[in-house]
Amino acid sequence: MSELIIWTLDWVPEGPRGFVRDLRLRWACEEAGLVYSVRSIPFEGRETNHLSQQPFGQVPFLSDGELEIFESGAGLLHLARKSENLMPRDLIAEAKTVQWIIAALNSIEMVSVPWWFLEISGAKDNGLADWMANRLDQLENVLKDREWLSADRFTAADLLMADVLRVPKVRAFGDRPATEAYVARVTDRPAFKKAHSDQLAYFATADEARREQY
Ligand SMILES: N[C@@H](CCC(=O)N[C@@H](CS)C(=O)NCC(=O)O)C(=O)O
């Protein structure tokens, strides 16, 4: 068995804690019962200090023995291949899980991240608001008729979609009861809670190391 390592930053400011995307991979490993460790690259110099592992200077990336893989979605798919807990082996259910993983990234997060960025930048008139509302309404329409996105059970697609949707500003953008119930349901899973509290603890430990250093 090769060693699974999730790579993240060695420290981040308060704001992103609990939301750094290494959480997606931690959460997936917890759901799958996979043994993993977490290691980090320095926050200072992150734009260029790990370009051979992540060409955009971001985290996370994953190593699995010889294999190194960047993009949280690609890492999630890699982990999903290791465990039926994340992705059913039935061909149709698997295809539907992959479909919703791509939809979370390419139809929802593709809109939500730029919208969120304009929001926190204090833009007076967020030009992406209509697009964002439309996408969330369309998803609400899907979620009002089902508990899970694929295969009538929790899959990696729910993990990713809920992670995209649980951002507080996204969650507060309009009243969408089915989506809210979905996010609450998926993030109520013990594996999410463990991954989330582990990430918070990881950066809290980093605070102590930093205090000693500076
Ligand atoms: N598409 C990438 C996005 C990764 C991303 O946005 N990572 C953030 C942390 S959650 C990051 O590294 N930010 C630091 C920076 O961009 O300087 C993925 O899903 O892995």
mmCIF file of C-alpha atoms and ligand atoms in Angstrom:
data_model
loop_
_atom_site.group_PDB
_atom_site.id
_atom_site.type_symbol
_atom_site.label_atom_id
_atom_site.label_comp_id
_atom_site.label_asym_id
_atom_site.label_seq_id
_atom_site.Cartn_x
_atom_site.Cartn_y
_atom_site.Cartn_z
ATOM 1 C CA MET A 1 0.000 0.000 0.000
ATOM 2 C CA SER A 2 1.426 3.391 -0.950
ATOM 3 C CA GLU A 3 1.441 6.327 1.424
ATOM 4 C CA LEU A 4 -1.315 8.899 0.961
ATOM 5 C CA ILE A 5 -0.257 12.457 1.754
ATOM 6 C CA ILE A 6 -2.482 15.515 1.532
ATOM 7 C CA TRP A 7 -0.452 18.664 1.018
ATOM 8 C CA THR A 8 -1.629 22.043 2.233
ATOM 9 C CA LEU A 9 -0.149 25.342 3.415
ATOM 10 C CA ASP A 10 1.720 25.442 6.725
ATOM 11 C CA TRP A 11 -0.411 28.363 7.912
ATOM 12 C CA VAL A 12 -3.284 30.539 6.660
ATOM 13 C CA PRO A 13 -4.986 33.628 8.171
ATOM 14 C CA GLU A 14 -8.231 33.208 10.147
ATOM 15 C CA GLY A 15 -10.574 33.927 7.181
ATOM 16 C CA PRO A 16 -10.030 30.791 5.073
ATOM 17 C CA ARG A 17 -9.671 28.370 8.007
ATOM 18 C CA GLY A 18 -12.175 25.587 7.744
ATOM 19 C CA PHE A 19 -12.496 26.268 4.005
ATOM 20 C CA VAL A 20 -9.036 25.508 2.606
ATOM 21 C CA ARG A 21 -9.640 22.894 -0.060
ATOM 22 C CA ASP A 22 -7.399 20.294 1.542
ATOM 23 C CA LEU A 23 -10.573 19.696 3.522
ATOM 24 C CA ARG A 24 -12.165 18.011 0.498
ATOM 25 C CA LEU A 25 -9.417 15.397 0.489
ATOM 26 C CA ARG A 26 -9.309 14.994 4.275
ATOM 27 C CA TRP A 27 -13.088 14.516 4.253
ATOM 28 C CA ALA A 28 -12.916 11.971 1.421
ATOM 29 C CA CYS A 29 -10.231 9.952 3.220
ATOM 30 C CA GLU A 30 -12.326 9.999 6.401
ATOM 31 C CA GLU A 31 -15.419 8.800 4.521
ATOM 32 C CA ALA A 32 -13.400 6.043 2.848
ATOM 33 C CA GLY A 33 -11.472 5.000 5.949
ATOM 34 C CA LEU A 34 -8.191 5.597 4.103
ATOM 35 C CA VAL A 35 -5.029 6.136 6.124
ATOM 36 C CA TYR A 36 -3.419 9.475 5.267
ATOM 37 C CA SER A 37 -1.163 12.149 6.602
ATOM 38 C CA VAL A 38 -1.094 15.894 6.053
ATOM 39 C CA ARG A 39 2.050 17.819 5.199
ATOM 40 C CA SER A 40 2.589 21.396 4.256
ATOM 41 C CA ILE A 41 4.480 23.838 2.131
ATOM 42 C CA PRO A 42 5.362 27.310 3.452
ATOM 43 C CA PHE A 43 2.655 29.968 3.223
ATOM 44 C CA GLU A 44 5.398 32.518 2.641
ATOM 45 C CA GLY A 45 6.485 32.174 -0.991
ATOM 46 C CA ARG A 46 3.506 29.937 -1.874
ATOM 47 C CA GLU A 47 3.113 31.589 -5.293
ATOM 48 C CA THR A 48 6.319 29.943 -6.509
ATOM 49 C CA ASN A 49 7.627 27.489 -3.911
ATOM 50 C CA HIS A 50 5.755 24.405 -5.154
ATOM 51 C CA LEU A 51 5.054 25.026 -8.842
ATOM 52 C CA SER A 52 6.367 21.606 -9.789
ATOM 53 C CA GLN A 53 3.587 20.049 -7.694
ATOM 54 C CA GLN A 54 0.853 22.639 -8.335
ATOM 55 C CA PRO A 55 1.518 24.858 -11.366
ATOM 56 C CA PHE A 56 -0.850 27.593 -10.110
ATOM 57 C CA GLY A 57 0.858 27.931 -6.737
ATOM 58 C CA GLN A 58 -2.207 26.674 -4.882
ATOM 59 C CA VAL A 59 -3.181 23.858 -2.549
ATOM 60 C CA PRO A 60 -4.127 21.115 -2.163
ATOM 61 C CA PHE A 61 -2.196 18.485 -3.971
ATOM 62 C CA LEU A 62 -2.084 14.829 -3.168
ATOM 63 C CA SER A 63 0.670 12.272 -3.236
ATOM 64 C CA ASP A 64 -0.003 8.599 -3.399
ATOM 65 C CA GLY A 65 3.341 6.840 -3.528
ATOM 66 C CA GLU A 66 4.994 7.913 -6.772
ATOM 67 C CA LEU A 67 1.903 9.722 -8.017
ATOM 68 C CA GLU A 68 1.440 13.443 -7.424
ATOM 69 C CA ILE A 69 -1.847 14.985 -8.384
ATOM 70 C CA PHE A 70 -3.158 18.566 -8.157
ATOM 71 C CA GLU A 71 -6.702 20.020 -8.355
ATOM 72 C CA SER A 72 -8.988 19.078 -5.497
ATOM 73 C CA GLY A 73 -11.479 17.562 -7.963
ATOM 74 C CA ALA A 74 -8.827 15.310 -9.495
ATOM 75 C CA GLY A 75 -7.619 14.316 -6.026
ATOM 76 C CA LEU A 76 -11.186 13.526 -5.021
ATOM 77 C CA LEU A 77 -11.735 11.358 -8.101
ATOM 78 C CA HIS A 78 -8.492 9.532 -7.388
ATOM 79 C CA LEU A 79 -9.649 8.782 -3.844
ATOM 80 C CA ALA A 80 -13.126 7.864 -5.074
ATOM 81 C CA ARG A 81 -11.618 5.127 -7.218
ATOM 82 C CA LYS A 82 -10.253 3.569 -4.050
ATOM 83 C CA SER A 83 -13.521 3.308 -2.169
ATOM 84 C CA GLU A 84 -17.093 2.459 -2.894
ATOM 85 C CA ASN A 85 -18.028 4.697 0.045
ATOM 86 C CA LEU A 86 -17.243 7.608 -2.269
ATOM 87 C CA MET A 87 -18.300 6.264 -5.648
ATOM 88 C CA PRO A 88 -20.526 3.294 -6.479
ATOM 89 C CA ARG A 89 -19.025 0.669 -8.795
ATOM 90 C CA ASP A 90 -22.182 0.336 -10.860
ATOM 91 C CA LEU A 91 -21.394 1.918 -14.256
ATOM 92 C CA ILE A 92 -24.427 4.209 -14.389
ATOM 93 C CA ALA A 93 -24.165 5.350 -10.774
ATOM 94 C CA GLU A 94 -20.444 5.969 -11.258
ATOM 95 C CA ALA A 95 -21.045 8.054 -14.393
ATOM 96 C CA LYS A 96 -23.696 10.091 -12.576
ATOM 97 C CA THR A 97 -21.323 10.671 -9.651
ATOM 98 C CA VAL A 98 -18.600 11.931 -11.991
ATOM 99 C CA GLN A 99 -21.173 14.101 -13.778
ATOM 100 C CA TRP A 100 -22.181 15.833 -10.531
ATOM 101 C CA ILE A 101 -18.564 16.215 -9.427
ATOM 102 C CA ILE A 102 -17.885 18.100 -12.657
ATOM 103 C CA ALA A 103 -21.119 20.075 -12.238
ATOM 104 C CA ALA A 104 -20.080 21.151 -8.722
ATOM 105 C CA LEU A 105 -16.799 22.458 -10.105
ATOM 106 C CA ASN A 106 -17.727 23.677 -13.533
ATOM 107 C CA SER A 107 -21.326 24.857 -13.185
ATOM 108 C CA ILE A 108 -21.591 25.979 -9.557
ATOM 109 C CA GLU A 109 -18.102 26.806 -8.243
ATOM 110 C CA MET A 110 -17.231 28.389 -11.579
ATOM 111 C CA VAL A 111 -19.891 31.012 -10.782
ATOM 112 C CA SER A 112 -19.805 31.070 -6.987
ATOM 113 C CA VAL A 113 -16.094 31.801 -6.572
ATOM 114 C CA PRO A 114 -15.959 34.890 -8.844
ATOM 115 C CA TRP A 115 -19.308 36.074 -7.374
ATOM 116 C CA TRP A 116 -17.951 35.631 -3.833
ATOM 117 C CA PHE A 117 -14.720 37.377 -4.770
ATOM 118 C CA LEU A 118 -16.613 40.437 -6.029
ATOM 119 C CA GLU A 119 -18.716 40.392 -2.844
ATOM 120 C CA ILE A 120 -15.714 40.421 -0.504
ATOM 121 C CA SER A 121 -13.989 43.008 -2.683
ATOM 122 C CA GLY A 122 -16.870 45.341 -1.769
ATOM 123 C CA ALA A 123 -18.122 45.819 -5.337
ATOM 124 C CA LYS A 124 -21.221 48.057 -5.120
ATOM 125 C CA ASP A 125 -23.055 46.258 -7.868
ATOM 126 C CA ASN A 126 -22.038 42.624 -8.194
ATOM 127 C CA GLY A 127 -22.480 41.986 -11.908
ATOM 128 C CA LEU A 128 -22.536 38.211 -11.364
ATOM 129 C CA ALA A 129 -25.523 38.243 -8.964
ATOM 130 C CA ASP A 130 -28.134 37.276 -11.583
ATOM 131 C CA TRP A 131 -26.015 34.445 -12.956
ATOM 132 C CA MET A 132 -25.346 33.206 -9.434
ATOM 133 C CA ALA A 133 -29.049 33.382 -8.457
ATOM 134 C CA ASN A 134 -30.031 31.528 -11.593
ATOM 135 C CA ARG A 135 -27.557 28.689 -10.986
ATOM 136 C CA LEU A 136 -28.569 28.324 -7.346
ATOM 137 C CA ASP A 137 -32.262 28.356 -8.279
ATOM 138 C CA GLN A 138 -31.664 25.625 -10.838
ATOM 139 C CA LEU A 139 -29.852 23.539 -8.256
ATOM 140 C CA GLU A 140 -32.628 24.166 -5.721
ATOM 141 C CA ASN A 141 -34.993 22.744 -8.304
ATOM 142 C CA VAL A 142 -32.931 19.546 -8.434
ATOM 143 C CA LEU A 143 -32.486 19.237 -4.679
ATOM 144 C CA LYS A 144 -36.151 19.698 -3.814
ATOM 145 C CA ASP A 145 -36.830 16.257 -5.310
ATOM 146 C CA ARG A 146 -33.886 14.274 -3.979
ATOM 147 C CA GLU A 147 -31.751 13.743 -0.944
ATOM 148 C CA TRP A 148 -28.485 12.959 -2.783
ATOM 149 C CA LEU A 149 -27.166 13.934 -6.200
ATOM 150 C CA SER A 150 -26.391 10.483 -7.494
ATOM 151 C CA ALA A 151 -27.266 6.828 -6.836
ATOM 152 C CA ASP A 152 -29.790 7.609 -4.046
ATOM 153 C CA ARG A 153 -26.971 7.681 -1.499
ATOM 154 C CA PHE A 154 -24.076 9.838 -0.332
ATOM 155 C CA THR A 155 -21.216 9.984 -2.844
ATOM 156 C CA ALA A 156 -18.156 12.129 -3.527
ATOM 157 C CA ALA A 157 -20.448 14.346 -5.619
ATOM 158 C CA ASP A 158 -22.337 15.367 -2.474
ATOM 159 C CA LEU A 159 -19.086 15.948 -0.636
ATOM 160 C CA LEU A 160 -17.909 18.350 -3.307
ATOM 161 C CA MET A 161 -21.234 20.070 -3.971
ATOM 162 C CA ALA A 162 -21.814 20.657 -0.251
ATOM 163 C CA ASP A 163 -18.285 21.989 0.130
ATOM 164 C CA VAL A 164 -18.895 24.482 -2.674
ATOM 165 C CA LEU A 165 -22.267 25.514 -1.213
ATOM 166 C CA ARG A 166 -21.375 25.748 2.481
ATOM 167 C CA VAL A 167 -19.442 29.033 2.080
ATOM 168 C CA PRO A 168 -21.370 31.414 4.390
ATOM 169 C CA LYS A 169 -22.012 34.122 1.795
ATOM 170 C CA VAL A 170 -23.239 31.545 -0.709
ATOM 171 C CA ARG A 171 -25.451 29.955 1.931
ATOM 172 C CA ALA A 172 -26.960 33.319 2.823
ATOM 173 C CA PHE A 173 -27.623 34.348 -0.779
ATOM 174 C CA GLY A 174 -31.405 33.991 -1.029
ATOM 175 C CA ASP A 175 -33.787 31.574 0.615
ATOM 176 C CA ARG A 176 -33.432 28.085 -0.878
ATOM 177 C CA PRO A 177 -34.776 25.616 1.684
ATOM 178 C CA ALA A 178 -33.933 22.389 -0.163
ATOM 179 C CA THR A 179 -30.352 23.522 -0.747
ATOM 180 C CA GLU A 180 -30.000 24.629 2.870
ATOM 181 C CA ALA A 181 -31.337 21.284 4.135
ATOM 182 C CA TYR A 182 -28.957 19.487 1.761
ATOM 183 C CA VAL A 183 -25.888 21.404 2.960
ATOM 184 C CA ALA A 184 -26.907 20.822 6.590
ATOM 185 C CA ARG A 185 -27.457 17.095 5.916
ATOM 186 C CA VAL A 186 -24.159 16.520 4.126
ATOM 187 C CA THR A 187 -22.036 18.538 6.560
ATOM 188 C CA ASP A 188 -23.663 16.756 9.499
ATOM 189 C CA ARG A 189 -21.662 13.653 8.611
ATOM 190 C CA PRO A 190 -19.045 12.616 11.182
ATOM 191 C CA ALA A 191 -16.370 12.489 8.461
ATOM 192 C CA PHE A 192 -16.943 16.152 7.597
ATOM 193 C CA LYS A 193 -16.862 17.168 11.253
ATOM 194 C CA LYS A 194 -13.596 15.299 11.811
ATOM 195 C CA ALA A 195 -11.943 16.753 8.682
ATOM 196 C CA HIS A 196 -13.131 20.249 9.573
ATOM 197 C CA SER A 197 -11.954 20.162 13.171
ATOM 198 C CA ASP A 198 -8.641 18.584 12.114
ATOM 199 C CA GLN A 199 -8.032 21.435 9.674
ATOM 200 C CA LEU A 200 -8.797 24.047 12.341
ATOM 201 C CA ALA A 201 -6.467 22.268 14.769
ATOM 202 C CA TYR A 202 -3.730 22.062 12.117
ATOM 203 C CA PHE A 203 -3.698 25.817 11.599
ATOM 204 C CA ALA A 204 -4.033 26.503 15.338
ATOM 205 C CA THR A 205 -0.864 24.474 15.899
ATOM 206 C CA ALA A 206 0.749 26.499 13.118
ATOM 207 C CA ASP A 207 -0.116 29.706 15.021
ATOM 208 C CA GLU A 208 1.927 28.472 17.972
ATOM 209 C CA ALA A 209 4.903 27.625 15.755
ATOM 210 C CA ARG A 210 4.691 31.057 14.164
ATOM 211 C CA ARG A 211 4.548 32.820 17.530
ATOM 212 C CA GLU A 212 7.797 31.079 18.491
ATOM 213 C CA GLN A 213 9.388 31.966 15.176
ATOM 214 C CA TYR A 214 8.556 35.712 15.022
HETATM 215 N N1 LIG B 1 -9.039 24.709 -8.591
HETATM 216 C C1 LIG B 1 -8.198 24.549 -7.439
HETATM 217 C C2 LIG B 1 -8.350 25.765 -6.540
HETATM 218 C C3 LIG B 1 -7.383 25.694 -5.399
HETATM 219 C C4 LIG B 1 -7.450 26.917 -4.508
HETATM 220 O O1 LIG B 1 -8.183 27.893 -4.768
HETATM 221 N N2 LIG B 1 -6.648 26.836 -3.452
HETATM 222 C C5 LIG B 1 -6.540 27.929 -2.508
HETATM 223 C C6 LIG B 1 -6.783 27.425 -1.097
HETATM 224 S S1 LIG B 1 -8.407 26.784 -0.930
HETATM 225 C C7 LIG B 1 -5.117 28.439 -2.495
HETATM 226 O O2 LIG B 1 -4.200 27.699 -2.636
HETATM 227 N N3 LIG B 1 -4.969 29.746 -2.316
HETATM 228 C C8 LIG B 1 -3.686 30.351 -2.151
HETATM 229 C C9 LIG B 1 -3.368 31.245 -3.281
HETATM 230 O O3 LIG B 1 -4.050 31.209 -4.323
HETATM 231 O O4 LIG B 1 -2.377 31.974 -3.107
HETATM 232 C C10 LIG B 1 -8.541 23.263 -6.689
HETATM 233 O O5 LIG B 1 -9.743 22.944 -6.611
HETATM 234 O O6 LIG B 1 -7.639 22.575 -6.191
#
